[in-house]
PDB file of C-alpha atoms in Angstrom:
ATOM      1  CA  UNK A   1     -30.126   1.742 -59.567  1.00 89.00           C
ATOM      2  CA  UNK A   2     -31.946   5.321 -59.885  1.00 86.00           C
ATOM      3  CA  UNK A   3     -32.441   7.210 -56.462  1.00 88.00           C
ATOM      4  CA  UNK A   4     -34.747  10.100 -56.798  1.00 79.00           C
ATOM      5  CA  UNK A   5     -33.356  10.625 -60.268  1.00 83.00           C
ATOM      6  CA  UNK A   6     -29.815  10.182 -59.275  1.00 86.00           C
ATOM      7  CA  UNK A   7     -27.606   7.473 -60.584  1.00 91.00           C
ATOM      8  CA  UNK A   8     -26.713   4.994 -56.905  1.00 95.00           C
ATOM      9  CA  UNK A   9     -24.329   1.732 -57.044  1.00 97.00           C
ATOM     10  CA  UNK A  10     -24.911  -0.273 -54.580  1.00 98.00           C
ATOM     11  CA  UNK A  11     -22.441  -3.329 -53.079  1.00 98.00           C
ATOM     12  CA  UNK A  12     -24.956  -6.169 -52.641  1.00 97.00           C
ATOM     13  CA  UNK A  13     -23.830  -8.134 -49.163  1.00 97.00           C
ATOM     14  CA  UNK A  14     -27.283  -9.074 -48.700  1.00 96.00           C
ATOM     15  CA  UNK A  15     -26.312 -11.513 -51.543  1.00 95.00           C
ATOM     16  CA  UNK A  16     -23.071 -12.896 -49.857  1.00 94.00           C
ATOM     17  CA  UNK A  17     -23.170 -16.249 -49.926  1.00 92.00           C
ATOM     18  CA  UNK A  18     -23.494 -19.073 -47.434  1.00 90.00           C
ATOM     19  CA  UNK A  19     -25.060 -18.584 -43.816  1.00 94.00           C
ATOM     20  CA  UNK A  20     -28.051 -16.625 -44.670  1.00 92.00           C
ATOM     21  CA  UNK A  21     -26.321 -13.799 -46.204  1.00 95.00           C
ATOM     22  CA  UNK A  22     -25.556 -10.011 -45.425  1.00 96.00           C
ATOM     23  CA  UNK A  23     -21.958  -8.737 -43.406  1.00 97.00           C
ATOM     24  CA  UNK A  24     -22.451 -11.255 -40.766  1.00 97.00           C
ATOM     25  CA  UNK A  25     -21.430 -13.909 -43.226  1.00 97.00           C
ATOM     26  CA  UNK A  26     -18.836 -12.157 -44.400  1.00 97.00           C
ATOM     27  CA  UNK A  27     -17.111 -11.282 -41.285  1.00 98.00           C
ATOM     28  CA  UNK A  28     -17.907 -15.581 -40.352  1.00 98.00           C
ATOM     29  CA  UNK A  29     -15.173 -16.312 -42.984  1.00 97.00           C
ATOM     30  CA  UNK A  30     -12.749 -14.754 -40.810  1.00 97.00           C
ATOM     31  CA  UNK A  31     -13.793 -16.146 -37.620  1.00 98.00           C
ATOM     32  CA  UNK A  32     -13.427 -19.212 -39.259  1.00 98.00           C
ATOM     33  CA  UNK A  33     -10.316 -19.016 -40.198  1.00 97.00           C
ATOM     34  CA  UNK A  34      -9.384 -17.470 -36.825  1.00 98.00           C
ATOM     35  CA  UNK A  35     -11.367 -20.608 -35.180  1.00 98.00           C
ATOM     36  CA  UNK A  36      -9.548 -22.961 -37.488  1.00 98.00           C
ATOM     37  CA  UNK A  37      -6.160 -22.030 -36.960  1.00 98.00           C
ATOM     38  CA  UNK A  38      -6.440 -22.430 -33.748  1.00 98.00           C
ATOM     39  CA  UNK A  39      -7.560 -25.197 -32.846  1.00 98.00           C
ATOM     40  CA  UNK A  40     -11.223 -24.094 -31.270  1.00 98.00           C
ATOM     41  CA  UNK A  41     -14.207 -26.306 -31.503  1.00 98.00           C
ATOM     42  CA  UNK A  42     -16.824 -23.844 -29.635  1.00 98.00           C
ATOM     43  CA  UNK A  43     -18.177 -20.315 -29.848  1.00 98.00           C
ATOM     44  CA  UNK A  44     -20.123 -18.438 -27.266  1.00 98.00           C
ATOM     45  CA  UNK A  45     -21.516 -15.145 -28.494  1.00 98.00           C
ATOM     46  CA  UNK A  46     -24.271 -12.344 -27.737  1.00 98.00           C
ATOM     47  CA  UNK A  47     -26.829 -10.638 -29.353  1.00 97.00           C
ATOM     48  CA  UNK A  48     -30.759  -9.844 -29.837  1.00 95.00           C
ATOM     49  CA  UNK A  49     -33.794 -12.390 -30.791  1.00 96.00           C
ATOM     50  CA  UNK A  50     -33.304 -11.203 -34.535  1.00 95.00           C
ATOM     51  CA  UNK A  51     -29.722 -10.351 -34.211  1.00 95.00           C
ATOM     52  CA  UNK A  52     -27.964 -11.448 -38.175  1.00 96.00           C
ATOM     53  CA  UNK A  53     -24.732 -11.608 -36.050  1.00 97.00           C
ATOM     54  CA  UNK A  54     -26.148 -14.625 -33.752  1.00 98.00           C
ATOM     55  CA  UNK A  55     -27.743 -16.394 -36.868  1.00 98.00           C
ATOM     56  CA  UNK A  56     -24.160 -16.855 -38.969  1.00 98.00           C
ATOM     57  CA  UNK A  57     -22.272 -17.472 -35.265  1.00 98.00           C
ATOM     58  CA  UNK A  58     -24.743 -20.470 -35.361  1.00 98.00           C
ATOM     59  CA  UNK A  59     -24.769 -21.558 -38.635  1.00 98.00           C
ATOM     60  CA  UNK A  60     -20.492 -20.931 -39.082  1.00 98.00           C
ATOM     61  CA  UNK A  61     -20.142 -23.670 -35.988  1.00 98.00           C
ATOM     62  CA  UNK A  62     -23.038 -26.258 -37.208  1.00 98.00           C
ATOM     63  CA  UNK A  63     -21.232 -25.933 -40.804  1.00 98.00           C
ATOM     64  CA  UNK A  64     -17.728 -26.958 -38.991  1.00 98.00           C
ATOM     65  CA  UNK A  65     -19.128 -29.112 -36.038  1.00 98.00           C
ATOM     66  CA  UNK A  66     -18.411 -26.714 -33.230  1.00 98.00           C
ATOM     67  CA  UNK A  67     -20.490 -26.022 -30.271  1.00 98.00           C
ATOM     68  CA  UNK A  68     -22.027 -23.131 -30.131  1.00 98.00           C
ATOM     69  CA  UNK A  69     -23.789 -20.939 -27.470  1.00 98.00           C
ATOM     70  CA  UNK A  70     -25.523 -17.757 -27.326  1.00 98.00           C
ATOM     71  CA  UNK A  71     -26.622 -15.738 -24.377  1.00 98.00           C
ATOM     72  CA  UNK A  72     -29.539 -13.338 -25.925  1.00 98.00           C
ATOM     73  CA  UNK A  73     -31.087 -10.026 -24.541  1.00 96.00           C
ATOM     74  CA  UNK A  74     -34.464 -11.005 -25.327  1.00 94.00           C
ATOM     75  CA  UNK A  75     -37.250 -12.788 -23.914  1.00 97.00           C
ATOM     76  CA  UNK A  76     -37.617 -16.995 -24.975  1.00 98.00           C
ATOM     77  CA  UNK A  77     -41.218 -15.995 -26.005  1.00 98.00           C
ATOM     78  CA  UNK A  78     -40.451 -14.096 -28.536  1.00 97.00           C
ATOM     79  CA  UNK A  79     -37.112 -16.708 -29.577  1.00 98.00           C
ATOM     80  CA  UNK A  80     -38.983 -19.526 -29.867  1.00 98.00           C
ATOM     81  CA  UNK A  81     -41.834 -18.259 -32.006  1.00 96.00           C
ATOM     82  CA  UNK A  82     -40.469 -15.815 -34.226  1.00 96.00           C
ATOM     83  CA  UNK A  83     -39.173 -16.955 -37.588  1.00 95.00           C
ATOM     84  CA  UNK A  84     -36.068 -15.426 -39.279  1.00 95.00           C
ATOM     85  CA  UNK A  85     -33.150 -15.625 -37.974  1.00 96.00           C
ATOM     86  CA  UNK A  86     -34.460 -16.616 -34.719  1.00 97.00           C
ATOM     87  CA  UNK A  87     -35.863 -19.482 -36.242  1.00 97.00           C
ATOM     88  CA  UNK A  88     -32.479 -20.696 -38.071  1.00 97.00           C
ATOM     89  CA  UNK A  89     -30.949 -20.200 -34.520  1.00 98.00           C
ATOM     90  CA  UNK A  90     -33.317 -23.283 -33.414  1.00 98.00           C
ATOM     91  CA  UNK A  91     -32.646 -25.207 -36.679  1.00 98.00           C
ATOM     92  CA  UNK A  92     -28.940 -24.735 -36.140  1.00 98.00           C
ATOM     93  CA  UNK A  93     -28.642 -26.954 -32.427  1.00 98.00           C
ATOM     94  CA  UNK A  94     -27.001 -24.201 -30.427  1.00 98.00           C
ATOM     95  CA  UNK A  95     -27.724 -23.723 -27.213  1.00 98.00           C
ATOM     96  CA  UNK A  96     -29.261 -20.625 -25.958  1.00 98.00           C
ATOM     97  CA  UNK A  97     -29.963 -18.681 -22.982  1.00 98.00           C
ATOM     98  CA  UNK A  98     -32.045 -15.294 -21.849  1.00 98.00           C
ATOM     99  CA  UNK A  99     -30.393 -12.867 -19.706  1.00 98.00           C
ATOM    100  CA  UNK A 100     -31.261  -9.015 -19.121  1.00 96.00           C
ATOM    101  CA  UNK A 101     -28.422  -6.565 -20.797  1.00 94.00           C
ATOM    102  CA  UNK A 102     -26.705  -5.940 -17.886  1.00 96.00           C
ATOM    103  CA  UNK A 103     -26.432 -10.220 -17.184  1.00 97.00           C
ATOM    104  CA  UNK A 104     -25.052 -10.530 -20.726  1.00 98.00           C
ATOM    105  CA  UNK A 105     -21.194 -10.546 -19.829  1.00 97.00           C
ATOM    106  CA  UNK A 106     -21.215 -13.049 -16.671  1.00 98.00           C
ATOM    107  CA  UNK A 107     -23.098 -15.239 -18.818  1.00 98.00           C
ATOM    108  CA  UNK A 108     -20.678 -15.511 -21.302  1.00 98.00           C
ATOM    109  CA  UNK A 109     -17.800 -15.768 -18.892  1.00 98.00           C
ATOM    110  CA  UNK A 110     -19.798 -18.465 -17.169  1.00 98.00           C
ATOM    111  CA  UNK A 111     -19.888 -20.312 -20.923  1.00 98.00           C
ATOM    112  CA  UNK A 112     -16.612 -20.338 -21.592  1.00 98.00           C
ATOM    113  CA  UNK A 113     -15.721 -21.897 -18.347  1.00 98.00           C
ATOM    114  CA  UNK A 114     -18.642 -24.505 -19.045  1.00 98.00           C
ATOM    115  CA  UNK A 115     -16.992 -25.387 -21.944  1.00 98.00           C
ATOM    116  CA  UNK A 116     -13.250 -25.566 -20.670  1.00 98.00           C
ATOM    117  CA  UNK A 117     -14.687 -27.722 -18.036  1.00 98.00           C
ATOM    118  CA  UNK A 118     -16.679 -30.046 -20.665  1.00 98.00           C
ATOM    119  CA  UNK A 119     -12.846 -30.588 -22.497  1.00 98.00           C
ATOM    120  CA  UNK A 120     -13.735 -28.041 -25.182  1.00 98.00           C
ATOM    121  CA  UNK A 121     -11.612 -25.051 -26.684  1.00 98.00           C
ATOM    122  CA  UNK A 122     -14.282 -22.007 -26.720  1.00 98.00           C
ATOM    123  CA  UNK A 123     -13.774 -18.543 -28.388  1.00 98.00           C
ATOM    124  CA  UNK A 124     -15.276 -15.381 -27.398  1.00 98.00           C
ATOM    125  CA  UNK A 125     -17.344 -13.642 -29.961  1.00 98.00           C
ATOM    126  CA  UNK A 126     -17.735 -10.149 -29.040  1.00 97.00           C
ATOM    127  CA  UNK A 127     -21.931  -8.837 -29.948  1.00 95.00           C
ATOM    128  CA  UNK A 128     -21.691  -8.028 -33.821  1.00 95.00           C
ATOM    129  CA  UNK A 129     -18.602  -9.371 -34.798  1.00 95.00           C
ATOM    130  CA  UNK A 130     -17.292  -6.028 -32.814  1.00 95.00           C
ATOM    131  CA  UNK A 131     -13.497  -7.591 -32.324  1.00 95.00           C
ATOM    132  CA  UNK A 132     -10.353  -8.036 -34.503  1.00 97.00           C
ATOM    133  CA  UNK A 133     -11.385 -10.566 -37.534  1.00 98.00           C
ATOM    134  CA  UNK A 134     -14.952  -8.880 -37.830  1.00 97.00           C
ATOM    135  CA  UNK A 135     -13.174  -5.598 -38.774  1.00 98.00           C
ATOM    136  CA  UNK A 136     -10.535  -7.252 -40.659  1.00 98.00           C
ATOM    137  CA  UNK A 137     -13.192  -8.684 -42.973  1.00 98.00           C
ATOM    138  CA  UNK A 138     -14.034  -5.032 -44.125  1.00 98.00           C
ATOM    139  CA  UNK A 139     -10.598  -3.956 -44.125  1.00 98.00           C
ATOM    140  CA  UNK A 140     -10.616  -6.924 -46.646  1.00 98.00           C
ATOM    141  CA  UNK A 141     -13.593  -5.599 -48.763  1.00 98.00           C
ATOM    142  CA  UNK A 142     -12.597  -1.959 -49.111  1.00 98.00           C
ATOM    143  CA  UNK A 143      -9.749  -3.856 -50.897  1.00 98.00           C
ATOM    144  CA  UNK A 144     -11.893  -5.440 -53.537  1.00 98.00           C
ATOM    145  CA  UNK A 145     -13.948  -2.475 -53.934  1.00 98.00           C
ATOM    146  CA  UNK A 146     -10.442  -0.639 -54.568  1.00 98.00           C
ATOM    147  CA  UNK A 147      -9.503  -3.929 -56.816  1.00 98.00           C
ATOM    148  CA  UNK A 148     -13.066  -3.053 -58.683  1.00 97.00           C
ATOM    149  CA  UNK A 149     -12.072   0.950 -58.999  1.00 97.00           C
ATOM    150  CA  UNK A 150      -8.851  -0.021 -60.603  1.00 97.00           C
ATOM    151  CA  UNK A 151     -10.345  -2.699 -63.105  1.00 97.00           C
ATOM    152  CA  UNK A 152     -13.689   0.107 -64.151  1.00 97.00           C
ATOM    153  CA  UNK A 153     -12.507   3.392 -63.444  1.00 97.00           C
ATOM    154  CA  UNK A 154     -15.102   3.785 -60.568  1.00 97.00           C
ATOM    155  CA  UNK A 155     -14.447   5.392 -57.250  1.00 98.00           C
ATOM    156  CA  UNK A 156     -17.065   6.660 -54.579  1.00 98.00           C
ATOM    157  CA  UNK A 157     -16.763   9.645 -53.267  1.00 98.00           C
ATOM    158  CA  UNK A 158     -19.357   8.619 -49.909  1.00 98.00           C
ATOM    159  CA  UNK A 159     -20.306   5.395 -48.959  1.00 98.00           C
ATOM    160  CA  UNK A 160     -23.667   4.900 -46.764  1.00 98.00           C
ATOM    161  CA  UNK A 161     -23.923   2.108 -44.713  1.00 98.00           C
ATOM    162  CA  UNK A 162     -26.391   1.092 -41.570  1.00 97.00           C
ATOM    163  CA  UNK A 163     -24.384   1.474 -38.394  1.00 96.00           C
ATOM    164  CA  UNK A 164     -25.051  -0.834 -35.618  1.00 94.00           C
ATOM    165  CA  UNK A 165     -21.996  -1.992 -33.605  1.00 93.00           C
ATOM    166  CA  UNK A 166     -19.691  -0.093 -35.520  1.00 96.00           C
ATOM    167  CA  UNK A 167     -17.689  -2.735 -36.922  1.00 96.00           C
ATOM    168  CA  UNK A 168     -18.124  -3.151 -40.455  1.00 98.00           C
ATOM    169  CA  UNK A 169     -18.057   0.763 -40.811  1.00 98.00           C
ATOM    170  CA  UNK A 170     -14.574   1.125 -38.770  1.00 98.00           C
ATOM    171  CA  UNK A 171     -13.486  -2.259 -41.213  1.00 98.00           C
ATOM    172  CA  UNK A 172     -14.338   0.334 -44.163  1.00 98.00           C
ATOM    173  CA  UNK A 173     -12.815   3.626 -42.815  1.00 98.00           C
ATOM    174  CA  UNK A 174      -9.359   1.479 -42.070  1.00 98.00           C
ATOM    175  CA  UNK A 175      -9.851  -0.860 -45.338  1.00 98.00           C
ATOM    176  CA  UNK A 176      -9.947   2.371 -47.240  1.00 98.00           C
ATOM    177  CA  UNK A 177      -7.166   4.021 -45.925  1.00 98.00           C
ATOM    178  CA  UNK A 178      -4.574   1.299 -46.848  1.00 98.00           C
ATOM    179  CA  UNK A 179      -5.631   1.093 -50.267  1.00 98.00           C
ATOM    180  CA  UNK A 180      -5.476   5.478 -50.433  1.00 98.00           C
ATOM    181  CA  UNK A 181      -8.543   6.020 -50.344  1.00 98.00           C
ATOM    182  CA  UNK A 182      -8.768   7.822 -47.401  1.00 97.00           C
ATOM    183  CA  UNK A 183     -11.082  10.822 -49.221  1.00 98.00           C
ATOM    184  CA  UNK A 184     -13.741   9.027 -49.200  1.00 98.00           C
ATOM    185  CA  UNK A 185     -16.510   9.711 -47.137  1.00 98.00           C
ATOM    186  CA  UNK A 186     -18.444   6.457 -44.760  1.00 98.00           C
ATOM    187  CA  UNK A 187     -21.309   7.422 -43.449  1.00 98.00           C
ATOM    188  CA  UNK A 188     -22.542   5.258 -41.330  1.00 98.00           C
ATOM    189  CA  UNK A 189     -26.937   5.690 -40.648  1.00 98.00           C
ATOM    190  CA  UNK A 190     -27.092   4.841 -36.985  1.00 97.00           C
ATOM    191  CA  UNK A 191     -29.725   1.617 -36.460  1.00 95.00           C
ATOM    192  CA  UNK A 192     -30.147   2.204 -32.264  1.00 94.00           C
ATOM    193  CA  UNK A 193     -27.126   4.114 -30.883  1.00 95.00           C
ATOM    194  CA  UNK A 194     -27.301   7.793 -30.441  1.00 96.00           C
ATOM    195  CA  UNK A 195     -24.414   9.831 -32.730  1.00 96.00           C
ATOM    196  CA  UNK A 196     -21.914  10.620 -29.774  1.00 97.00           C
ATOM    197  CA  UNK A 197     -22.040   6.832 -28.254  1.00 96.00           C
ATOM    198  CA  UNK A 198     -21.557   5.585 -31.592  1.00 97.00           C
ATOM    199  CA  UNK A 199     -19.123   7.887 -32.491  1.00 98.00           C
ATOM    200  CA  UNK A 200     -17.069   7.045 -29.633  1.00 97.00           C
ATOM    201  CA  UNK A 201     -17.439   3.124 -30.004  1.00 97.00           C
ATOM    202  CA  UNK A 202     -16.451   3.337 -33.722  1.00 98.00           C
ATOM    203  CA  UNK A 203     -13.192   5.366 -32.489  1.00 98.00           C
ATOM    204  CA  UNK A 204     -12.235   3.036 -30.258  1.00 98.00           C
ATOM    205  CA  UNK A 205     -12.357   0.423 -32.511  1.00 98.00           C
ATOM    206  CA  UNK A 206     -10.959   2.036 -35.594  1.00 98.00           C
ATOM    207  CA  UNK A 207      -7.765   2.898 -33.082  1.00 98.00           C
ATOM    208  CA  UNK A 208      -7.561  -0.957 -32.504  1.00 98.00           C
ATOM    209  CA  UNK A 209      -8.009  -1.945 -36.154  1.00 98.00           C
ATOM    210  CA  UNK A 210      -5.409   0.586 -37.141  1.00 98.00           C
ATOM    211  CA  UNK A 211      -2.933  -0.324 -35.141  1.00 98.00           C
ATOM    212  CA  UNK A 212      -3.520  -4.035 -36.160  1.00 98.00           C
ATOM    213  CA  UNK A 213      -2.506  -2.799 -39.325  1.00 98.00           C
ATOM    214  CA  UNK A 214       0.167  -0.421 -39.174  1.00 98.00           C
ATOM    215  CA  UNK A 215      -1.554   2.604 -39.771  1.00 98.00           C
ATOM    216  CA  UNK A 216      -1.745   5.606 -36.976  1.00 98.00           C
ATOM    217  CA  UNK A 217      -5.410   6.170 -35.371  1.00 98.00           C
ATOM    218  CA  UNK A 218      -4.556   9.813 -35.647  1.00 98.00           C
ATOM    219  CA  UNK A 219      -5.379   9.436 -39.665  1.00 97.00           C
ATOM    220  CA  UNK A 220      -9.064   8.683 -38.350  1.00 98.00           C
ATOM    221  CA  UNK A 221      -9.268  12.155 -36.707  1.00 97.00           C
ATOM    222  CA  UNK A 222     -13.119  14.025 -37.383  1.00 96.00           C
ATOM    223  CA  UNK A 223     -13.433  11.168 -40.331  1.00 97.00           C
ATOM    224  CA  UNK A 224     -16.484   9.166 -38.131  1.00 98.00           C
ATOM    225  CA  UNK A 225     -19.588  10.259 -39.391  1.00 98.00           C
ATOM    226  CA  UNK A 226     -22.262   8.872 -38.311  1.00 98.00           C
ATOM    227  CA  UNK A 227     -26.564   9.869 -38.205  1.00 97.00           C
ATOM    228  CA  UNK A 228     -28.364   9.573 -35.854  1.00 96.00           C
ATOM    229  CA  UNK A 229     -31.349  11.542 -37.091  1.00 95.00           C
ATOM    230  CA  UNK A 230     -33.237   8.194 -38.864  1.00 95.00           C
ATOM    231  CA  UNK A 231     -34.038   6.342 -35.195  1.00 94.00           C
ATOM    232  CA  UNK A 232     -37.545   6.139 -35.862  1.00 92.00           C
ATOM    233  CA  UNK A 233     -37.193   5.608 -32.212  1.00 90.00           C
ATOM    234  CA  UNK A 234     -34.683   3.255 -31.453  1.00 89.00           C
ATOM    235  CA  UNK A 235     -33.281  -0.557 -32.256  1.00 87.00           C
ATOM    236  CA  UNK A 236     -36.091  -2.363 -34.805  1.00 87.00           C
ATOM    237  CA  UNK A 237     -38.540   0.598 -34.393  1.00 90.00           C
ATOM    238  CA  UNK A 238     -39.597   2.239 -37.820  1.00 90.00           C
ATOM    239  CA  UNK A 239     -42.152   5.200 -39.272  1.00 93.00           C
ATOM    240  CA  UNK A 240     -44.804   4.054 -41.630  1.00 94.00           C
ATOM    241  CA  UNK A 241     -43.673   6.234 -43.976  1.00 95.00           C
ATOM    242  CA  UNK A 242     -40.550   4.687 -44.284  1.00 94.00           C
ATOM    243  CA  UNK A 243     -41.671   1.584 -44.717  1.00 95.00           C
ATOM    244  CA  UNK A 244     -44.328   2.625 -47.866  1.00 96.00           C
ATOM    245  CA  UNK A 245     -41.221   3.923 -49.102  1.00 95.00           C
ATOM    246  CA  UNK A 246     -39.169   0.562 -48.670  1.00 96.00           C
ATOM    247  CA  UNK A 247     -42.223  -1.333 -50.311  1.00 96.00           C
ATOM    248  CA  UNK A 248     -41.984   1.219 -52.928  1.00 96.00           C
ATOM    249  CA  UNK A 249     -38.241   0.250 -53.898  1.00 96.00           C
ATOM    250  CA  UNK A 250     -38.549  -3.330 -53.603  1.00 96.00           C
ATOM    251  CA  UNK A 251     -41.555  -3.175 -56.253  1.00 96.00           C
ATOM    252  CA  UNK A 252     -39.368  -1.233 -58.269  1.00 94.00           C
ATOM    253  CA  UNK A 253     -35.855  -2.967 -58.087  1.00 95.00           C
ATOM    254  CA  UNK A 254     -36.645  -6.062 -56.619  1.00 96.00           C
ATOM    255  CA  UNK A 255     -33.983  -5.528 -53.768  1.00 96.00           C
ATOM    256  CA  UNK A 256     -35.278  -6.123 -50.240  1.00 96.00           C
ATOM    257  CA  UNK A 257     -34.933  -3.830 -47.615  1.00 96.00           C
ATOM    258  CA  UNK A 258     -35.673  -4.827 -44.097  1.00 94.00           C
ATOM    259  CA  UNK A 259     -36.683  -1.693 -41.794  1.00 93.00           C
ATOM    260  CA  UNK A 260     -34.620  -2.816 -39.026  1.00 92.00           C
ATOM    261  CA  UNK A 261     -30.831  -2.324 -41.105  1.00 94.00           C
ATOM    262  CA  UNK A 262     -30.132  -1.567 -44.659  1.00 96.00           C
ATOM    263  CA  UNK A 263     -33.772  -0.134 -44.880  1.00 95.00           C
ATOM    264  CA  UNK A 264     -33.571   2.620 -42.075  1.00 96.00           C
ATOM    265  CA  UNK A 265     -29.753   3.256 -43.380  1.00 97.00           C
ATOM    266  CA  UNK A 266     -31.406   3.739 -46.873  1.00 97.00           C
ATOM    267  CA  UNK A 267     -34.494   5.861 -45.970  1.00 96.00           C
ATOM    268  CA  UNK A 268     -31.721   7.788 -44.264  1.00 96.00           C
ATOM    269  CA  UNK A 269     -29.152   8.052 -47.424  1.00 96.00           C
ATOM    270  CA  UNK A 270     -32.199   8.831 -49.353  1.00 95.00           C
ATOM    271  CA  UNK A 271     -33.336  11.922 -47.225  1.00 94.00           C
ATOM    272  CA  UNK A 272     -29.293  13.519 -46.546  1.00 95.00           C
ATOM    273  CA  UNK A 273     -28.730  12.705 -51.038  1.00 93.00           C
ATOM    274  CA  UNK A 274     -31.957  14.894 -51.272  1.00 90.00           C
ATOM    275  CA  UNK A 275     -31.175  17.759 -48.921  1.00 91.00           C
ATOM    276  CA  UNK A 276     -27.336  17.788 -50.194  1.00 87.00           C
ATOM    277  CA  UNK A 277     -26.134  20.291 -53.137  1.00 77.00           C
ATOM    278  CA  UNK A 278     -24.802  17.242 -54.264  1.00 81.00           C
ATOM    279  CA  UNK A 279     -22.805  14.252 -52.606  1.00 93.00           C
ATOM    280  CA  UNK A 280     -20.817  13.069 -56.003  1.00 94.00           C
ATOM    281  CA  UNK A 281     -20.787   9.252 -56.400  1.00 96.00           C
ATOM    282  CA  UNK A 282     -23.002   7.677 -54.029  1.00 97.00           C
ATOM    283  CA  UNK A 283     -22.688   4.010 -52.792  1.00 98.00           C
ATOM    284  CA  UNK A 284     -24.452   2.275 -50.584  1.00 98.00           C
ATOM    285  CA  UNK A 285     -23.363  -0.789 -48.825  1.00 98.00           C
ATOM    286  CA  UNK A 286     -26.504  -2.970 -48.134  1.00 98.00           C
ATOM    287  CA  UNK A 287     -25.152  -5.172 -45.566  1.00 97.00           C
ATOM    288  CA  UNK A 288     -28.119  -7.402 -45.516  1.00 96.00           C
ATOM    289  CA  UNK A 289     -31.298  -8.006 -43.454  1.00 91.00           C
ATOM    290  CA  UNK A 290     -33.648 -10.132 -45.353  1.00 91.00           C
ATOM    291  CA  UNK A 291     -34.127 -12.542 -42.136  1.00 90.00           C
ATOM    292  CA  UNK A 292     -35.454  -9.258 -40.034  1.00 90.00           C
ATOM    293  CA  UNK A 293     -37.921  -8.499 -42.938  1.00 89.00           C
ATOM    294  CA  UNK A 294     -39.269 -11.869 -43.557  1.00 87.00           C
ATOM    295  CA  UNK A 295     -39.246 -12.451 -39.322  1.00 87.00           C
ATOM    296  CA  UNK A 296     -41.104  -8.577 -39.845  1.00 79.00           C
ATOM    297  CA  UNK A 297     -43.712  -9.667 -42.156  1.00 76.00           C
ATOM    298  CA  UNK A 298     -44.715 -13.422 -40.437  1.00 70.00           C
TER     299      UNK A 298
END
């Protein structure tokens, strides 16, 4: 793809397959296997009325005949007439239940005893995927980007990526690190989360992921980046000139951007590429979204 004249690659999660797409699904393959292998046959997890993460939590345990519940920060107005993911939620059979943020965590303790009681063998899904095999799963892909360098001759020199919980990106900075890569630049485009909370979160996390993996947390030292200046006013909040510029690409590539993730993390690589003396070779890592647009555009 051409950016503003400027030659882009872009790694196409919103295309992974099975459960709706984008780097929920990814990271499900390793929750699966983590489910799997030991023995668990229920799921309770957390997230918002169009949350991706919620969507492939649900689909992952219909597809394996678990249980699954999910305690959303949301009203059931909006869940139960929305379309999107919301709407795959419902098709899937989980149960559900509406709680205010700060309710979220007692009502997912209060699941997992539910289900102990009921004979089941629950696991905890932290919000996003934000715990050991989510990260793992982009530890895993900075691998086959790596595996892709070596086969074409192609490296990045930044990587843009939207930036919610933090996950995928830390997955990334520790994925790339093992494999050498270390040089290269993720910059993760905030979605909701002002720069210093999210910079904190993702440090935290890449500290955990790194020791999972043998590497010191001290490598990760002033190599968080992340935006915060694309908000548009917070979590699934947008400018309308960011969206006449999303419409614009899709016309022209064909590639759907929702406004909520990969679009505002776009709009936002877009605007930093243009600014810049120049950034090298640019990739961006669409991590999906194409529920949140068509749930955007009912």
């Amino acid at each position: 793809m051409e950016l503003s004249g400027k030659k882009l690659k872009i790694v196409r999660d919103d295309l992974f397959p099975g459960l709706g797409g984008g780097n929920k699904s990814r990271k499900m393959e390793e929750y699966a296997r983590e489910l799997t292998r030991g023995g668990y046959n229920a799921v309770v997890t957390t997230g918002g009325i169009q949350s991706n993460h919620c969507r492939a939590v649900a689909l992952m345990a219909a597809q394996n005949g678990w249980r699954c519940h999910i305690v959303y920060h949301g009203t059931p107005e909006r869940f139960f007439s929305e379309g999107g993911n919301a709407a795959l939620v419902r098709a899937s059979g989980a149960s559900v239940e509406f709680v205010d943020v700060g309710g979220i965590a007692g009502a997912m303790d209060a699941a997992m005893s539910q289900f102990r009681e009921a004979g089941s063998k629950p696991y905890y899904i932290t919000g996003g995927g934000h715990d050991l095999p989510g990260g793992n799963a982009y530890v895993n892909a900075a691998m086959q980007l790596s595996e892709f360098g070596a086969w074409t001759g192609y490296k990045p020199d930044v990587i843009f990526l939207a930036s919610g919980t933090g996950s995928t990106q830390a997955g990334l900075l520790v994925g790339l690190e093992k494999v050498g890569w270390g040089d290269v630049k993720v910059v993760g485009i905030s979605v909701a989360r002002r720069r210093e909370r999210a910079t904190n979160v993702i440090a935290e996390f890449v500290a955990r992921l790194a020791r999972a993996h043998g590497l010191d947390p001290k490598l990760f030292d002033g190599k968080i980046c992340v935006c915060d200046e694309y908000l548009c006013g917070g979590y699934e909040k947008f400018s309308e000139e960011m969206c006449e510029f999303l419409s614009d690409i899709i016309r022209s590539s064909g590639v759907i951007f929702d406004p909520t993730y990969s679009g505002k993390a776009f709009w936002g690589m877009k605007s930093i590429w243009e600014k810049s003396g120049g950034l090298g070779n640019v990739l961006f890592w669409h991590t999906g979204g194409i529920m949140n647009f068509l749930a955007q555009n009912e």
